[in-house]
PDB file of C-alpha atoms (C1' of nucleotides) in Angstrom:
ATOM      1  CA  UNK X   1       2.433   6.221  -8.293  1.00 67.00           C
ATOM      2  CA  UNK X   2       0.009   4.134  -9.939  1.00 71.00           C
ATOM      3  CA  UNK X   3      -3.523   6.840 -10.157  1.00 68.00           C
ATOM      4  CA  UNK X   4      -4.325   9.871 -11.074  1.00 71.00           C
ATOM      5  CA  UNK X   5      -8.088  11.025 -10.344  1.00 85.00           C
ATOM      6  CA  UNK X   6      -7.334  11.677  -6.376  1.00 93.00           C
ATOM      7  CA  UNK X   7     -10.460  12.362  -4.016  1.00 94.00           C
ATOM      8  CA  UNK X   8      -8.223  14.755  -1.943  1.00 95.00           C
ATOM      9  CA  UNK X   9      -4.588  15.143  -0.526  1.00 96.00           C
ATOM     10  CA  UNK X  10      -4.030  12.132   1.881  1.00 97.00           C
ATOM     11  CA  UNK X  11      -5.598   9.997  -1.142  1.00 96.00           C
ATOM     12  CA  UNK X  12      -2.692  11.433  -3.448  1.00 96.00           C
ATOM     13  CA  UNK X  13       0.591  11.031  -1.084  1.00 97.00           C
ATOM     14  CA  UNK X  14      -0.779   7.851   0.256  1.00 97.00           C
ATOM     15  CA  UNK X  15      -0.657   6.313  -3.395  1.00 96.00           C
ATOM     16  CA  UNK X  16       3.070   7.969  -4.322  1.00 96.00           C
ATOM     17  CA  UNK X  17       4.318   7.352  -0.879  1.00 96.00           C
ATOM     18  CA  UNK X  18       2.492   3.650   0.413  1.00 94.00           C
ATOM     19  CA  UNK X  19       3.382  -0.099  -0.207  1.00 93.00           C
ATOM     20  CA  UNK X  20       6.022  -1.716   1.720  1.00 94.00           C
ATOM     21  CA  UNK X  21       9.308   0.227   0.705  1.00 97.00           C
ATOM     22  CA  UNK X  22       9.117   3.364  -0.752  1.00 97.00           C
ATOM     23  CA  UNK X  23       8.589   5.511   2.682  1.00 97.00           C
ATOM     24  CA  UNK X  24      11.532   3.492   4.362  1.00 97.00           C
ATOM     25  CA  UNK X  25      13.607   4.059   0.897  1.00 98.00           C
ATOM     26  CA  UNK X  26      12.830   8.346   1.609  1.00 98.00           C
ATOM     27  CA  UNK X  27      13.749   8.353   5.008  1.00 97.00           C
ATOM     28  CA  UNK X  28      17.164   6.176   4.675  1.00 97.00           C
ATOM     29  CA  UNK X  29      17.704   9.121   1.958  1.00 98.00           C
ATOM     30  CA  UNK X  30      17.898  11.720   4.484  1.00 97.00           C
ATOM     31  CA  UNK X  31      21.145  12.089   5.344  1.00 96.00           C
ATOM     32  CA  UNK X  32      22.580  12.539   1.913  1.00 97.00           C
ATOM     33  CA  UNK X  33      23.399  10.506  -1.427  1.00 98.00           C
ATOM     34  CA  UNK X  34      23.363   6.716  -0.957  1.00 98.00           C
ATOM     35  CA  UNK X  35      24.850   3.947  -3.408  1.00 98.00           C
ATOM     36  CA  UNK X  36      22.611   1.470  -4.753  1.00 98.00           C
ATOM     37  CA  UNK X  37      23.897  -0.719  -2.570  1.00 97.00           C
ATOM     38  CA  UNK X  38      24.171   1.494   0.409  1.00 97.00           C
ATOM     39  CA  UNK X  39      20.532   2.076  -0.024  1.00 98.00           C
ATOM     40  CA  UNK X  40      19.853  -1.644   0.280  1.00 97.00           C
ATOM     41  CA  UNK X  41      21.858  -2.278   3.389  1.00 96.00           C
ATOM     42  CA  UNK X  42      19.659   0.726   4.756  1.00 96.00           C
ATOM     43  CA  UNK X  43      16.282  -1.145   3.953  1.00 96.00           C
ATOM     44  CA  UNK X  44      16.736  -4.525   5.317  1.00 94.00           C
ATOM     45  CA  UNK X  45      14.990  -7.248   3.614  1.00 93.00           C
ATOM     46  CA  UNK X  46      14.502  -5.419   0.406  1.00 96.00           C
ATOM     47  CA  UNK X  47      15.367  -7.429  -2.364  1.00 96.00           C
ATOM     48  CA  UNK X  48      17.440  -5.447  -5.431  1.00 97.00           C
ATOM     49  CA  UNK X  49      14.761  -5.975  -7.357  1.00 97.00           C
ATOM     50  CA  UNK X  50      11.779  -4.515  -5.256  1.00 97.00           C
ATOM     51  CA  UNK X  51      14.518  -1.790  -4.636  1.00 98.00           C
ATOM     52  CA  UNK X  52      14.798  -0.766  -8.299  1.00 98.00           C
ATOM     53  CA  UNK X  53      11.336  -0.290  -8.831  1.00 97.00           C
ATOM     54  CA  UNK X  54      10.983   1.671  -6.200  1.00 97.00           C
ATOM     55  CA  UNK X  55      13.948   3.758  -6.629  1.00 98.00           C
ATOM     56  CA  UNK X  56      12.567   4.204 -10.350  1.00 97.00           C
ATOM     57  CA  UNK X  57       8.949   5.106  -9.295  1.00 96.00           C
ATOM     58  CA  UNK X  58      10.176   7.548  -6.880  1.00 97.00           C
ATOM     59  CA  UNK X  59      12.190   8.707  -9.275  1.00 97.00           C
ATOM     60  CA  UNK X  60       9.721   8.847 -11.584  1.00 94.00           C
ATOM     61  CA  UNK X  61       7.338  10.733  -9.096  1.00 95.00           C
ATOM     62  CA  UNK X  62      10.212  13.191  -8.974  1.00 96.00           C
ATOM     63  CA  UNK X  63      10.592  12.492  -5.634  1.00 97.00           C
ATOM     64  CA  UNK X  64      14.423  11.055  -6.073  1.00 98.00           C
ATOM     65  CA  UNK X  65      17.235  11.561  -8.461  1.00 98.00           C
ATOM     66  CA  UNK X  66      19.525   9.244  -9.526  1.00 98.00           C
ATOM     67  CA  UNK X  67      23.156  10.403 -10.359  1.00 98.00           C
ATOM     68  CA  UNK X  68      25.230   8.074 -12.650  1.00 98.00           C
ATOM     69  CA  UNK X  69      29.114   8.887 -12.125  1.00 97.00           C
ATOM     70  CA  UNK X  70      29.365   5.942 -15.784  1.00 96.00           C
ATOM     71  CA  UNK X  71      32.558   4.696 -14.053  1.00 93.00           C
ATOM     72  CA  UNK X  72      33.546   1.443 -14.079  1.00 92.00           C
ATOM     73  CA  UNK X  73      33.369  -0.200 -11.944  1.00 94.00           C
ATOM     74  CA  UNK X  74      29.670   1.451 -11.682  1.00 96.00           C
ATOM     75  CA  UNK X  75      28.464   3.623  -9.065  1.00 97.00           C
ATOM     76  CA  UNK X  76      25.351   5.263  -9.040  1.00 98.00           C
ATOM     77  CA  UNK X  77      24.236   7.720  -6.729  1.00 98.00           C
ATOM     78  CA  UNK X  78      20.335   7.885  -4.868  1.00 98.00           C
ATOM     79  CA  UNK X  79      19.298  11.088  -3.367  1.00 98.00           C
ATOM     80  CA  UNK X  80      16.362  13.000  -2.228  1.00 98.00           C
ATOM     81  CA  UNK X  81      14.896  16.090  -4.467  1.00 98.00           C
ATOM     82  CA  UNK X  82      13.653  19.303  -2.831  1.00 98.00           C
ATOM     83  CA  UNK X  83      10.322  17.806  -3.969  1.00 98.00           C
ATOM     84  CA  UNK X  84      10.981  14.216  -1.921  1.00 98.00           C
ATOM     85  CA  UNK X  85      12.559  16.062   1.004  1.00 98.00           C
ATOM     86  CA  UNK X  86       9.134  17.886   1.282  1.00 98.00           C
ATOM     87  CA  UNK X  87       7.716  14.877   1.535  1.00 98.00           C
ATOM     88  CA  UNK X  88       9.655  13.335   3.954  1.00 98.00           C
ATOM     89  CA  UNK X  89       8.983  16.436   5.994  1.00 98.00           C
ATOM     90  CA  UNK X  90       5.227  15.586   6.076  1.00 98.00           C
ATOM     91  CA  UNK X  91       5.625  11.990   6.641  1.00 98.00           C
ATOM     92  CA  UNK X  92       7.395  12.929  10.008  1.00 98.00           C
ATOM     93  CA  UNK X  93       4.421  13.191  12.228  1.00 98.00           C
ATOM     94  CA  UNK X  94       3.394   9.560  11.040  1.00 98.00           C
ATOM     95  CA  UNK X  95       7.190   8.073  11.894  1.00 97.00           C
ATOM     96  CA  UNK X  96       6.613   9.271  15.453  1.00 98.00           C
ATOM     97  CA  UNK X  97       2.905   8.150  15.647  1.00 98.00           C
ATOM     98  CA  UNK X  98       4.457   4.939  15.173  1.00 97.00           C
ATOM     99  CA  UNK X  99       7.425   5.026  16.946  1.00 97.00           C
ATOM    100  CA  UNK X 100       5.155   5.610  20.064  1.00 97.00           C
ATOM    101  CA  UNK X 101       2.693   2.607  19.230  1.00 97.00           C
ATOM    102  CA  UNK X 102       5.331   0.118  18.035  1.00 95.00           C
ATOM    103  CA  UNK X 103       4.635  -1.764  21.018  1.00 93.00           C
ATOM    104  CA  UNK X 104       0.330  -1.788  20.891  1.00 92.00           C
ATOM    105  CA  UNK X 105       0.725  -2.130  16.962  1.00 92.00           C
ATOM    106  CA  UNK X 106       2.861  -5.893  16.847  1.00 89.00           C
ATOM    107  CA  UNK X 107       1.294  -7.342  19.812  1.00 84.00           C
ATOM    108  CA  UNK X 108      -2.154  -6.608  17.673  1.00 79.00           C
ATOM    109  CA  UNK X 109      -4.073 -10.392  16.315  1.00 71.00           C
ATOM    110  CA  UNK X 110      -3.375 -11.141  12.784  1.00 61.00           C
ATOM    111  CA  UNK X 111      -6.827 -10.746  10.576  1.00 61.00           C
TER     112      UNK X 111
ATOM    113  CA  UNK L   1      -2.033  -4.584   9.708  1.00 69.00           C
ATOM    114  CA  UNK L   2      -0.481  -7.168   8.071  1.00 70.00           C
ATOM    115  CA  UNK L   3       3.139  -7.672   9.656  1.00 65.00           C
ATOM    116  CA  UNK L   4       4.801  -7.983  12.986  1.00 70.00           C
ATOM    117  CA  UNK L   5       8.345  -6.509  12.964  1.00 84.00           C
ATOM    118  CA  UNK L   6       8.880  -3.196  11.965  1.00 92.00           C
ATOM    119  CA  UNK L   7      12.038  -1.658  11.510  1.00 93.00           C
ATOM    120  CA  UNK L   8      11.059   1.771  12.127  1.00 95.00           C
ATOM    121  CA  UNK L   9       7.742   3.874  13.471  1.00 96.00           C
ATOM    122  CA  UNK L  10       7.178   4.938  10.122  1.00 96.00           C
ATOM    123  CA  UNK L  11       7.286   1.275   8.868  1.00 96.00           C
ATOM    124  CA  UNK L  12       4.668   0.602  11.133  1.00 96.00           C
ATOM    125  CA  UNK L  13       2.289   3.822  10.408  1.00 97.00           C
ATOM    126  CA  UNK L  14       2.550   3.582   6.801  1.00 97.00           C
ATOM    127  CA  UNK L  15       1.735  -1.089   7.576  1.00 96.00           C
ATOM    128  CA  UNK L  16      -1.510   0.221   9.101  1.00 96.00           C
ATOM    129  CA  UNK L  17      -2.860   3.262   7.693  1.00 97.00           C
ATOM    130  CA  UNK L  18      -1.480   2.226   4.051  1.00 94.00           C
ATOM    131  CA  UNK L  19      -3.406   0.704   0.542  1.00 95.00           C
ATOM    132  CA  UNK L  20      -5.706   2.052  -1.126  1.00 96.00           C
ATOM    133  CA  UNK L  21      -9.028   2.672   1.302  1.00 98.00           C
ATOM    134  CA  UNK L  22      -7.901   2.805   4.738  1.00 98.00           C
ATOM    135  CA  UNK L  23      -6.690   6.427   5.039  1.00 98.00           C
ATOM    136  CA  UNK L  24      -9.977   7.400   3.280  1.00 98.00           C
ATOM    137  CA  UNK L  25     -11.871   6.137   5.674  1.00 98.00           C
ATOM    138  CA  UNK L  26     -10.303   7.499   9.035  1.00 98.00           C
ATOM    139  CA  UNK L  27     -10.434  11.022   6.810  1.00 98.00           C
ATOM    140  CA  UNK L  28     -14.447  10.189   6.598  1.00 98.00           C
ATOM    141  CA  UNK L  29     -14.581   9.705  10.230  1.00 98.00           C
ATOM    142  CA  UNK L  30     -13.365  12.333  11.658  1.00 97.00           C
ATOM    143  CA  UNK L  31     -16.638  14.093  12.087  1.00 97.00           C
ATOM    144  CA  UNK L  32     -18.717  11.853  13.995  1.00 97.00           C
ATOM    145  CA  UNK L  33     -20.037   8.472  13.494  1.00 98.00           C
ATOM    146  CA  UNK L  34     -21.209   7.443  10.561  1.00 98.00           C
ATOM    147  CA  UNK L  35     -23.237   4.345   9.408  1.00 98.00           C
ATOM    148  CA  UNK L  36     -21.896   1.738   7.073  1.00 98.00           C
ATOM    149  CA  UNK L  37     -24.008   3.644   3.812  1.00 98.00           C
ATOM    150  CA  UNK L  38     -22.542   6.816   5.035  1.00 98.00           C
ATOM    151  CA  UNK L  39     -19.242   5.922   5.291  1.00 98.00           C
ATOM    152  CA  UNK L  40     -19.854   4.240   1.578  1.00 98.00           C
ATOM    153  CA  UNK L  41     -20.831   7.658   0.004  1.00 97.00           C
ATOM    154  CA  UNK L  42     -18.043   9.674   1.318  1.00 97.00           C
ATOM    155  CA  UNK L  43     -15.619   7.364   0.428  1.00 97.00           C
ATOM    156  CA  UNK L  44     -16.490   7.649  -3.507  1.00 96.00           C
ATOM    157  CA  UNK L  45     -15.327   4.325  -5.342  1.00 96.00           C
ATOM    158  CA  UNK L  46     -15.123   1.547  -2.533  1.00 97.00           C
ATOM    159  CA  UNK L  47     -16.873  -1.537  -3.236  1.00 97.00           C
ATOM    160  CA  UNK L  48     -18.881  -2.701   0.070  1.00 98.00           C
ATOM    161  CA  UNK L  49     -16.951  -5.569   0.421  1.00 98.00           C
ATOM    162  CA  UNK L  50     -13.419  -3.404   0.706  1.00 98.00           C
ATOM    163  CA  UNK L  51     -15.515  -1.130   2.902  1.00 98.00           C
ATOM    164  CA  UNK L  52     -15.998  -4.114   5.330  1.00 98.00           C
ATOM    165  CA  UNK L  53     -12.221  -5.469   4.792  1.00 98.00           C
ATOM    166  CA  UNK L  54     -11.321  -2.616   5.574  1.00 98.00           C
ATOM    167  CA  UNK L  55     -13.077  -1.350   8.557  1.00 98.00           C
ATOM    168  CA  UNK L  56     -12.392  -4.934  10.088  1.00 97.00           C
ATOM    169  CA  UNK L  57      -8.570  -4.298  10.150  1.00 97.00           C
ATOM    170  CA  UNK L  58      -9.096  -0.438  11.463  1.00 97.00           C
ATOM    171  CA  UNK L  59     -11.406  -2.155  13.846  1.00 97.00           C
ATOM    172  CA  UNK L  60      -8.941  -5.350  14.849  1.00 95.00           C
ATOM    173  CA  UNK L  61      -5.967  -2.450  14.921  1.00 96.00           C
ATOM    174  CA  UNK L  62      -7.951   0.057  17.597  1.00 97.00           C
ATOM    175  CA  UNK L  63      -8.529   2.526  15.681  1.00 98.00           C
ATOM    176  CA  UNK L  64     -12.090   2.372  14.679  1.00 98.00           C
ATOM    177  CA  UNK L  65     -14.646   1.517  16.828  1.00 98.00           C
ATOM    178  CA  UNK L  66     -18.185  -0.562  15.780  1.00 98.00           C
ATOM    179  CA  UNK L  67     -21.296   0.133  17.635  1.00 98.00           C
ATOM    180  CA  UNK L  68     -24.265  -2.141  16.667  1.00 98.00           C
ATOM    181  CA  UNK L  69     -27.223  -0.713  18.040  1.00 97.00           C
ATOM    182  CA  UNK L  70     -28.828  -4.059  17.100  1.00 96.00           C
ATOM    183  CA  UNK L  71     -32.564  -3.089  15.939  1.00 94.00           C
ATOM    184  CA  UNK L  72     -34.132  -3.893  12.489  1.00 93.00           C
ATOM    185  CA  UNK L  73     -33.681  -2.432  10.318  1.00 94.00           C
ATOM    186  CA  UNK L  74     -29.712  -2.860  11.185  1.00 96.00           C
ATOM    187  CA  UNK L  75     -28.015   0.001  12.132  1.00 98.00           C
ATOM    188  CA  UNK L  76     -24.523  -0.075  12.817  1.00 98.00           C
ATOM    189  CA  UNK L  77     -22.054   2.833  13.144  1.00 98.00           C
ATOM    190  CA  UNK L  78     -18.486   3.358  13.080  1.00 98.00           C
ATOM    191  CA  UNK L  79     -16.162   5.592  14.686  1.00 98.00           C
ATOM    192  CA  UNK L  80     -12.676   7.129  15.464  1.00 98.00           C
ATOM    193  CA  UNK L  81     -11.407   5.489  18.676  1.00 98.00           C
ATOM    194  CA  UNK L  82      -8.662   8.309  20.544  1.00 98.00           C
ATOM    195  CA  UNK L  83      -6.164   6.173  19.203  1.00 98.00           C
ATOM    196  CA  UNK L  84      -7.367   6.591  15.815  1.00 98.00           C
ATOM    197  CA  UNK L  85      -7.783  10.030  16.281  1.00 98.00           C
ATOM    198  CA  UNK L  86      -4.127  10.583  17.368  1.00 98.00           C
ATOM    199  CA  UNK L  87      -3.068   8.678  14.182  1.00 98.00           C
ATOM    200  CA  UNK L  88      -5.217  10.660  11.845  1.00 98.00           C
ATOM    201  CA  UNK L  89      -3.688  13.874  13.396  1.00 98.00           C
ATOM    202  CA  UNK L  90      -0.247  12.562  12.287  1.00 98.00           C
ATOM    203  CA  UNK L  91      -1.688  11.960   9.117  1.00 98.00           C
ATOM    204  CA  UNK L  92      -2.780  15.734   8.909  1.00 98.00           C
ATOM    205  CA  UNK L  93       0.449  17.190   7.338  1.00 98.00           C
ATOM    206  CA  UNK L  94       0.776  14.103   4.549  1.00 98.00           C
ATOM    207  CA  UNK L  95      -2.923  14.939   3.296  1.00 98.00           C
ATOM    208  CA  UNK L  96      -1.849  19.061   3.271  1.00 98.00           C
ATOM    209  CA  UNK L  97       1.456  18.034   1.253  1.00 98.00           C
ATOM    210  CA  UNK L  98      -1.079  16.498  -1.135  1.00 97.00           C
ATOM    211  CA  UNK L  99      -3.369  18.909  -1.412  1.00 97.00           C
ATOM    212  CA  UNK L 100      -0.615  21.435  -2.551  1.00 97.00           C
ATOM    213  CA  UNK L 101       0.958  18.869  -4.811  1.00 96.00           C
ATOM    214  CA  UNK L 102      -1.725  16.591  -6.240  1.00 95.00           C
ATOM    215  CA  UNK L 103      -1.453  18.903  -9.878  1.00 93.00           C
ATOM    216  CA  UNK L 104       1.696  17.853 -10.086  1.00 92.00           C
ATOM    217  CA  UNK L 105       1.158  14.250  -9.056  1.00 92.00           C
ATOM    218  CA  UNK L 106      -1.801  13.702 -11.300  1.00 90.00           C
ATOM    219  CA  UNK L 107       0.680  15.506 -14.227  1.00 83.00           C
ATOM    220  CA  UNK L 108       2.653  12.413 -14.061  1.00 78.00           C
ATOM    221  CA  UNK L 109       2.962   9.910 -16.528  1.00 70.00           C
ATOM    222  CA  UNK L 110       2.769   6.002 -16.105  1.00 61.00           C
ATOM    223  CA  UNK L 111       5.069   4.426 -15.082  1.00 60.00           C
TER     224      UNK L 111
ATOM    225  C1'  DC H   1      28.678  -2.632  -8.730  1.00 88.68           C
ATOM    226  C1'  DA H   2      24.384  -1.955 -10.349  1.00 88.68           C
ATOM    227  C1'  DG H   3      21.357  -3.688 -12.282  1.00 88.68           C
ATOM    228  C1'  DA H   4      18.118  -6.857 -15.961  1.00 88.68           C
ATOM    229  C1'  DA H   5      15.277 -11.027 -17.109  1.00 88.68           C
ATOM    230  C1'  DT H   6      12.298 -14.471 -16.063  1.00 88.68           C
ATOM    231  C1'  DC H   7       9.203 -17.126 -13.478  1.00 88.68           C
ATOM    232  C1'  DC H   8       6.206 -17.822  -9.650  1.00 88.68           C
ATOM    233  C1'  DA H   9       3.436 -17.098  -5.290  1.00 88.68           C
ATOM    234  C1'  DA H  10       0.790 -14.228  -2.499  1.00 88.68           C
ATOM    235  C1'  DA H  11      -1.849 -10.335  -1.480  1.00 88.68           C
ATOM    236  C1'  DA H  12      -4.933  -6.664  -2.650  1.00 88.68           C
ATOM    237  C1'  DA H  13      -8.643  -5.221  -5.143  1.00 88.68           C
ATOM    238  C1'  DG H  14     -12.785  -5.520  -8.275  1.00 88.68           C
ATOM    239  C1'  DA H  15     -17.413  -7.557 -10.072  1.00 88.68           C
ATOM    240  C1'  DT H  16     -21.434  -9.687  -9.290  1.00 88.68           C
ATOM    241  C1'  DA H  17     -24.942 -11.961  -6.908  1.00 88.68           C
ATOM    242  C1'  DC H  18     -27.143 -13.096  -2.739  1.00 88.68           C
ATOM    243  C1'  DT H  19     -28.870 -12.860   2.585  1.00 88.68           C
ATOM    244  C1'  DG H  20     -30.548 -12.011   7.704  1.00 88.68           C
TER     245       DG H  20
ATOM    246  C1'  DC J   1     -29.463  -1.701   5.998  1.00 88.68           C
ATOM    247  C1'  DA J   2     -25.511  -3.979   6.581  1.00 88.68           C
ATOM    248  C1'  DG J   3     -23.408  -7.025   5.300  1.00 88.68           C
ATOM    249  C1'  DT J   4     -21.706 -12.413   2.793  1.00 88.68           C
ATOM    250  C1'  DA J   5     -20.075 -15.435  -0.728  1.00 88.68           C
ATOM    251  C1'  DT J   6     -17.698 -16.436  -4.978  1.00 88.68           C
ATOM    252  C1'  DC J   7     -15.037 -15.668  -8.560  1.00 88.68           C
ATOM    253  C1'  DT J   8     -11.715 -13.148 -11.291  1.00 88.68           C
ATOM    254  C1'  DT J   9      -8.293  -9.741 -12.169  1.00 88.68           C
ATOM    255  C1'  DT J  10      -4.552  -6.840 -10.873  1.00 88.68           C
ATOM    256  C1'  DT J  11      -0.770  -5.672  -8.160  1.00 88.68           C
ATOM    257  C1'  DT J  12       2.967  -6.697  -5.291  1.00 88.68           C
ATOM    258  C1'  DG J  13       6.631  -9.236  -3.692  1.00 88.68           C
ATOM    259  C1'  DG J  14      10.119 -13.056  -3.768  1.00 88.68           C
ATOM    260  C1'  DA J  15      13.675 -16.331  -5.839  1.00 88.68           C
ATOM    261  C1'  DT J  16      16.875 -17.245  -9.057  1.00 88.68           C
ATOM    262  C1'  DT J  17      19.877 -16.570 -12.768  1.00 88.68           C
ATOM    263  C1'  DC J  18      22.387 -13.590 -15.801  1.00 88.68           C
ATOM    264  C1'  DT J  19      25.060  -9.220 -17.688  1.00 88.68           C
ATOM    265  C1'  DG J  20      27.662  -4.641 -18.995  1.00 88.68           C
TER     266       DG J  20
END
DNA sequence: CAGAATCCAAAAAGATACTG
DNA sequence: CAGTATCTTTTTGGATTCTG
């Protein structure tokens, strides 16, 4: 989330949802709570520190909540909101768009 | 289109369709052709040179086709391909979850 | 375990001026 | 009209080290 003046709807969930991690962060959410480090094994290749800013803009965006158990040793818990699950709800017509052109979209030419 | 090896569809969607412009501009397109200018004014904001960048990589990924009718003055125009019109029908529900929620995104505060 | 801090590189975007 | 060419700024991502 990094705007505010949106010219219409795609403009505004494009901006909370794009950039390389938060969509794949929402849908390895899906299936209930997920440990920091949970969430990271999901996500391969994130780094923990592209994961916490993501996890804290989503959560920010009020798209995620974050449950701290303040045990030690610490475990925190990631999980969708009604609000993110919406969203994950409309972002499934674009995960099978591009399940069906995996193939045509990384043979493409790099620009 | 900027990577090769996506670990899921929506990976892959959200690679080519993501930033700031691109969306914006399949949304623009969806009635017809339109020249370069034309695409310009209903995209309120984009510099020319993004406009280019970015209907290079639409172009280079399929998904928006550029017809040079070659006369002077120039007139060029660009258009949805059927593969970028099945993408921006996946990208339908997204914009609609916007729509209902950008109040509540724009409500936000920095982060 | 779940981060925080710092530094650095790369990519995306913006501003301005110019051209066939 | 439909772009190019430069330059600069901003944003994003990565690597490494450290901590409660």
């Amino acid at each position: 989330m990094k705007r505010r003046n949106y010219t219409c709807g795609l403009d505004a969930a494009v901006d909370v949802m794009g950039g390389k991690w938060k969509a794949l962060i929402l849908w390895a959410l899906q299936d209930g709570p997920l440990r920091f480090a949970e969430v990271r094994r999901e996500v391969p290749g994130i780094s923990e520190r592209m994961l916490i800013l993501s996890l804290r803009e989503l959560g920010s965006a009020g798209l995620v909540h974050r449950e701290d158990y303040r045990e030690v040793p610490p475990k925190v818990e990631y999980s969708l909101t009604g609000f993110g699950r919406s969203l994950l709800a409309a972002m499934v017509p674009l995960g099978e768009w591009g399940e069906q052109n995996m193939a045509e979209l990384e043979g493409l030419p790099r620009t």
